């Protein structure tokens, strides 16, 4: 049985695209408040894994339970799942023709989670939290990449997600903007929100994660505390990967 504080339960997850087997057999449990960083070479299945968690991809087999909802059960209301599990992408996916605050209010109002007034109030609080309150009426094309990503994070938070997924949230940013986004994420991590983050920012991963998972060719190759994984990797593939990244 699942414990109450288990936020994500994955059992023997497999995902293929045609003949290409991308996720080969993944099992893991993630507990409330964990900040999990997923590392791994390009093509190892990190994005596919995150996308299976919120049903942007359908698992080929295995089961995924997020906050008590069986994501892999056809009868589960997928909108309920997506209310509980937010996602921040590499490319911010903000609506360019809507102001910052309207972008943030859109989902909670459309899904009738909040009235417009409630969503506005919460949206403004969240913009303050990511240092963007002054930009509430601006349109996304007028923002820098780092600002857009901070708005995208506020937008995800406005749905009160139980779990927040990040897929390389700083990879599309100019280097001078990476820090402001990582700072917002670092502060979020301290609030006890359960987060799963794909990133290549090794210093951030080491500082902020409570657990680091190294994925290789569709498997979990190593799953350890960051202090352990970064200083004493057990798997030769992890060692090789870190050597390449930390040298670079
Ligand atoms: P990562 O995020 O670790 O770089 P991905 O999960 O994006 O890896 O991709 C893993 C593998 O799955 C890659 O070989 C990629 O080409 C393939 N893949 C991902 N999405 C699709 C798709 N929709 N159709 C076919 N192949 C895909
Ligand atoms: Mg990816």
Short mmCIF file of C-alpha atoms and ligand atoms in Angstrom, two decimals:
data_model
loop_
_atom_site.label_atom_id
_atom_site.label_comp_id
_atom_site.label_asym_id
_atom_site.label_seq_id
_atom_site.Cartn_x
_atom_site.Cartn_y
_atom_site.Cartn_z
CA UNK A 1 0.00 0.00 0.00
CA UNK A 2 0.99 3.52 -0.73
CA UNK A 3 1.88 5.69 2.21
CA UNK A 4 0.07 9.00 2.57
CA UNK A 5 3.15 11.08 2.07
CA UNK A 6 4.12 9.30 -1.17
CA UNK A 7 3.53 11.87 -3.89
CA UNK A 8 4.74 9.88 -6.88
CA UNK A 9 4.74 6.11 -7.16
CA UNK A 10 6.14 4.59 -10.36
CA UNK A 11 6.22 0.86 -10.90
CA UNK A 12 7.84 -0.93 -13.84
CA UNK A 13 7.20 1.94 -16.19
CA UNK A 14 8.00 1.25 -19.82
CA UNK A 15 7.53 3.55 -22.77
CA UNK A 16 8.23 2.83 -26.42
CA UNK A 17 7.78 4.91 -29.53
CA UNK A 18 7.17 2.28 -32.19
CA UNK A 19 10.14 -0.05 -31.98
CA UNK A 20 12.23 2.40 -29.98
CA UNK A 21 12.17 1.43 -26.31
CA UNK A 22 12.87 4.66 -24.43
CA UNK A 23 11.94 3.84 -20.83
CA UNK A 24 12.87 0.26 -20.10
CA UNK A 25 11.84 -0.46 -16.52
CA UNK A 26 11.58 2.43 -14.13
CA UNK A 27 10.35 2.19 -10.57
CA UNK A 28 10.58 4.85 -7.90
CA UNK A 29 8.76 6.45 -5.02
CA UNK A 30 8.98 10.14 -4.31
CA UNK A 31 7.89 11.46 -0.94
CA UNK A 32 6.34 14.81 -0.12
CA UNK A 33 8.92 17.60 -0.01
CA UNK A 34 11.62 15.76 -1.90
CA UNK A 35 13.53 17.77 -4.47
CA UNK A 36 14.67 15.22 -7.02
CA UNK A 37 17.14 16.13 -9.74
CA UNK A 38 17.23 13.86 -12.78
CA UNK A 39 20.54 13.79 -14.57
CA UNK A 40 21.53 11.87 -17.63
CA UNK A 41 22.88 12.10 -21.14
CA UNK A 42 20.75 13.47 -23.94
CA UNK A 43 18.35 10.81 -25.18
CA UNK A 44 18.36 8.82 -21.94
CA UNK A 45 14.59 9.35 -21.51
CA UNK A 46 14.42 12.17 -18.94
CA UNK A 47 11.83 14.25 -20.79
CA UNK A 48 9.81 11.19 -21.71
CA UNK A 49 9.74 10.20 -18.06
CA UNK A 50 8.42 13.61 -16.95
CA UNK A 51 5.90 13.59 -19.79
CA UNK A 52 4.59 10.19 -18.71
CA UNK A 53 4.08 11.50 -15.18
CA UNK A 54 1.56 14.07 -16.33
CA UNK A 55 0.21 12.09 -19.26
CA UNK A 56 1.63 14.20 -22.03
CA UNK A 57 2.81 10.72 -23.08
CA UNK A 58 0.95 7.50 -22.38
CA UNK A 59 2.96 4.77 -20.72
CA UNK A 60 3.30 1.55 -22.70
CA UNK A 61 3.11 -0.48 -19.49
CA UNK A 62 3.58 -0.13 -15.76
CA UNK A 63 1.79 2.12 -13.33
CA UNK A 64 2.12 5.70 -12.18
CA UNK A 65 0.27 7.10 -9.18
CA UNK A 66 0.54 10.82 -8.54
CA UNK A 67 -0.95 12.12 -5.31
CA UNK A 68 -3.26 9.12 -5.14
CA UNK A 69 -4.49 9.39 -8.75
CA UNK A 70 -3.65 6.47 -10.99
CA UNK A 71 -2.38 8.30 -14.06
CA UNK A 72 -2.17 5.10 -16.10
CA UNK A 73 -5.81 4.13 -15.45
CA UNK A 74 -7.95 5.07 -18.46
CA UNK A 75 -10.82 5.99 -16.15
CA UNK A 76 -8.85 8.65 -14.28
CA UNK A 77 -9.82 12.20 -15.18
CA UNK A 78 -6.62 13.49 -16.73
CA UNK A 79 -7.53 17.08 -15.98
CA UNK A 80 -7.55 16.24 -12.28
CA UNK A 81 -4.07 14.76 -12.68
CA UNK A 82 -2.79 17.86 -14.42
CA UNK A 83 -4.24 20.08 -11.70
CA UNK A 84 -2.07 18.23 -9.23
CA UNK A 85 1.09 18.07 -11.27
CA UNK A 86 2.48 21.24 -12.82
CA UNK A 87 5.17 21.42 -15.46
CA UNK A 88 7.68 24.09 -16.36
CA UNK A 89 9.22 23.65 -19.79
CA UNK A 90 12.41 24.79 -21.42
CA UNK A 91 10.37 27.12 -23.63
CA UNK A 92 8.02 28.99 -21.39
CA UNK A 93 4.80 28.46 -23.39
CA UNK A 94 3.23 31.74 -22.27
CA UNK A 95 0.45 33.21 -24.40
CA UNK A 96 2.03 36.23 -26.09
CA UNK A 97 -1.26 38.11 -26.58
CA UNK A 98 -2.19 37.95 -22.88
CA UNK A 99 -0.69 40.01 -20.08
CA UNK A 100 1.48 38.33 -17.47
CA UNK A 101 -1.29 38.32 -14.85
CA UNK A 102 -3.85 37.01 -17.35
CA UNK A 103 -1.50 34.18 -18.29
CA UNK A 104 -1.27 33.25 -14.64
CA UNK A 105 -4.99 33.47 -13.92
CA UNK A 106 -6.09 31.56 -16.99
CA UNK A 107 -5.96 27.94 -15.85
CA UNK A 108 -7.37 28.31 -12.32
CA UNK A 109 -10.27 30.42 -13.60
CA UNK A 110 -11.02 28.23 -16.65
CA UNK A 111 -10.94 25.10 -14.52
CA UNK A 112 -13.13 26.84 -11.93
CA UNK A 113 -10.63 26.31 -9.15
CA UNK A 114 -10.86 29.99 -8.24
CA UNK A 115 -12.94 33.06 -8.97
CA UNK A 116 -11.27 35.79 -11.03
CA UNK A 117 -10.73 37.84 -7.88
CA UNK A 118 -9.12 34.95 -6.03
CA UNK A 119 -6.91 34.07 -8.99
CA UNK A 120 -5.86 37.70 -9.35
CA UNK A 121 -4.94 38.00 -5.70
CA UNK A 122 -3.03 34.74 -5.68
CA UNK A 123 -1.38 35.54 -9.01
CA UNK A 124 -0.12 38.87 -7.68
CA UNK A 125 1.26 37.18 -4.56
CA UNK A 126 3.07 34.66 -6.70
CA UNK A 127 4.46 37.33 -9.00
CA UNK A 128 5.86 39.04 -5.91
CA UNK A 129 7.41 35.76 -4.87
CA UNK A 130 9.27 35.45 -8.17
CA UNK A 131 10.18 39.15 -8.19
CA UNK A 132 7.87 40.04 -11.08
CA UNK A 133 5.04 42.01 -9.45
CA UNK A 134 5.92 45.13 -11.41
CA UNK A 135 5.44 43.30 -14.68
CA UNK A 136 1.90 42.03 -14.12
CA UNK A 137 0.40 44.05 -16.99
CA UNK A 138 3.23 43.55 -19.44
CA UNK A 139 2.97 41.14 -22.39
CA UNK A 140 5.43 38.23 -22.59
CA UNK A 141 7.24 39.42 -25.74
CA UNK A 142 8.47 42.41 -23.71
CA UNK A 143 10.14 40.20 -21.12
CA UNK A 144 13.60 38.67 -21.05
CA UNK A 145 13.92 34.89 -21.08
CA UNK A 146 14.64 34.77 -17.37
CA UNK A 147 11.59 36.91 -16.62
CA UNK A 148 9.39 34.73 -18.83
CA UNK A 149 10.54 31.64 -17.03
CA UNK A 150 9.83 33.21 -13.64
CA UNK A 151 6.32 34.03 -14.85
CA UNK A 152 5.92 30.46 -16.10
CA UNK A 153 6.85 29.19 -12.65
CA UNK A 154 4.32 31.54 -11.01
CA UNK A 155 1.70 30.32 -13.46
CA UNK A 156 2.31 26.69 -12.48
CA UNK A 157 2.17 27.57 -8.79
CA UNK A 158 -1.18 29.32 -9.17
CA UNK A 159 -2.78 25.88 -9.61
CA UNK A 160 -1.47 24.78 -6.21
CA UNK A 161 0.22 21.70 -7.63
CA UNK A 162 1.15 18.81 -5.38
CA UNK A 163 4.16 18.10 -7.55
CA UNK A 164 6.02 20.45 -9.87
CA UNK A 165 8.08 19.11 -12.77
CA UNK A 166 10.82 21.12 -14.48
CA UNK A 167 12.29 20.06 -17.81
CA UNK A 168 15.57 21.93 -18.34
CA UNK A 169 14.06 25.24 -17.23
CA UNK A 170 17.27 27.19 -17.80
CA UNK A 171 18.60 25.54 -20.96
CA UNK A 172 17.08 28.09 -23.32
CA UNK A 173 18.31 31.10 -21.33
CA UNK A 174 21.24 33.38 -21.87
CA UNK A 175 23.85 32.59 -19.23
CA UNK A 176 23.32 35.81 -17.29
CA UNK A 177 19.66 34.87 -16.69
CA UNK A 178 20.17 31.37 -15.41
CA UNK A 179 20.89 32.48 -11.84
CA UNK A 180 17.64 34.39 -11.32
CA UNK A 181 15.58 31.35 -12.31
CA UNK A 182 17.64 28.93 -10.25
CA UNK A 183 17.22 31.26 -7.27
CA UNK A 184 13.45 31.16 -7.58
CA UNK A 185 13.62 27.37 -7.73
CA UNK A 186 15.93 27.24 -4.75
CA UNK A 187 13.46 29.29 -2.69
CA UNK A 188 10.61 27.08 -3.81
CA UNK A 189 12.50 24.00 -2.74
CA UNK A 190 12.65 25.42 0.77
CA UNK A 191 8.84 25.68 0.96
CA UNK A 192 8.45 21.91 1.02
CA UNK A 193 6.99 21.62 -2.48
CA UNK A 194 7.72 18.27 -4.12
CA UNK A 195 9.82 18.95 -7.20
CA UNK A 196 11.32 16.81 -9.95
CA UNK A 197 13.88 18.72 -11.98
CA UNK A 198 15.77 17.77 -15.12
CA UNK A 199 18.78 20.03 -15.33
CA UNK A 200 22.41 20.13 -16.33
CA UNK A 201 23.19 22.79 -13.71
CA UNK A 202 25.44 20.64 -11.58
CA UNK A 203 26.19 23.13 -8.80
CA UNK A 204 22.48 23.77 -8.38
CA UNK A 205 21.71 20.03 -8.42
CA UNK A 206 24.29 19.42 -5.76
CA UNK A 207 23.11 22.27 -3.52
CA UNK A 208 19.37 22.06 -3.88
CA UNK A 209 18.37 18.46 -4.52
CA UNK A 210 17.58 16.14 -1.66
CA UNK A 211 18.04 13.23 -4.03
CA UNK A 212 19.81 12.83 -7.35
CA UNK A 213 18.88 10.23 -9.94
CA UNK A 214 21.12 9.39 -12.85
CA UNK A 215 19.27 8.01 -15.86
CA UNK A 216 21.03 6.11 -18.58
CA UNK A 217 19.47 4.48 -21.67
CA UNK A 218 15.99 4.28 -20.19
CA UNK A 219 16.99 2.93 -16.80
CA UNK A 220 17.69 4.46 -13.41
CA UNK A 221 21.40 3.81 -13.17
CA UNK A 222 21.90 5.45 -9.79
CA UNK A 223 19.67 7.01 -7.14
CA UNK A 224 21.39 8.60 -4.16
CA UNK A 225 21.78 11.64 -1.97
CA UNK A 226 23.62 14.39 -3.85
CA UNK A 227 26.49 14.28 -1.36
CA UNK A 228 26.91 10.64 -2.27
CA UNK A 229 26.28 10.74 -6.02
CA UNK A 230 28.52 13.72 -6.71
CA UNK A 231 31.44 12.68 -4.56
CA UNK A 232 31.29 8.92 -4.68
CA UNK A 233 29.31 7.74 -7.72
CA UNK A 234 28.87 3.97 -7.68
CA UNK A 235 27.98 3.40 -11.31
CA UNK A 236 30.78 3.78 -13.89
CA UNK A 237 28.32 5.51 -16.26
CA UNK A 238 27.52 8.12 -13.60
CA UNK A 239 31.21 8.63 -13.01
CA UNK A 240 31.91 9.10 -16.70
CA UNK A 241 28.96 11.51 -17.11
CA UNK A 242 29.98 13.64 -14.13
CA UNK A 243 33.58 13.73 -15.22
CA UNK A 244 32.51 15.11 -18.57
CA UNK A 245 30.15 17.72 -17.07
CA UNK A 246 32.22 18.84 -14.15
CA UNK A 247 35.31 19.20 -16.31
CA UNK A 248 33.39 21.32 -18.85
P1 LIG B 1 16.18 13.23 -22.84
O1 LIG B 1 15.16 14.17 -22.33
O2 LIG B 1 16.87 12.44 -21.77
O3 LIG B 1 17.19 13.89 -23.73
P2 LIG B 1 13.99 12.13 -24.37
O4 LIG B 1 13.04 11.55 -23.37
O5 LIG B 1 13.66 13.43 -24.95
O6 LIG B 1 15.46 12.14 -23.74
O7 LIG B 1 14.16 11.13 -25.58
C1 LIG B 1 14.55 9.78 -25.41
C2 LIG B 1 14.49 9.08 -26.76
O8 LIG B 1 13.13 9.01 -27.19
C3 LIG B 1 15.25 9.80 -27.85
O9 LIG B 1 15.85 8.82 -28.66
C4 LIG B 1 14.16 10.52 -28.62
O10 LIG B 1 14.51 10.71 -29.96
C5 LIG B 1 12.98 9.58 -28.48
N1 LIG B 1 11.68 10.25 -28.52
C6 LIG B 1 11.23 11.18 -27.64
N2 LIG B 1 9.98 11.58 -27.94
C7 LIG B 1 9.63 10.89 -29.05
C8 LIG B 1 8.45 10.84 -29.88
N3 LIG B 1 7.37 11.59 -29.59
N4 LIG B 1 8.46 10.01 -30.93
C9 LIG B 1 9.53 9.24 -31.22
N5 LIG B 1 10.65 9.23 -30.49
C10 LIG B 1 10.71 10.03 -29.42
MG1 LIG B 2 14.92 16.24 -22.54
#
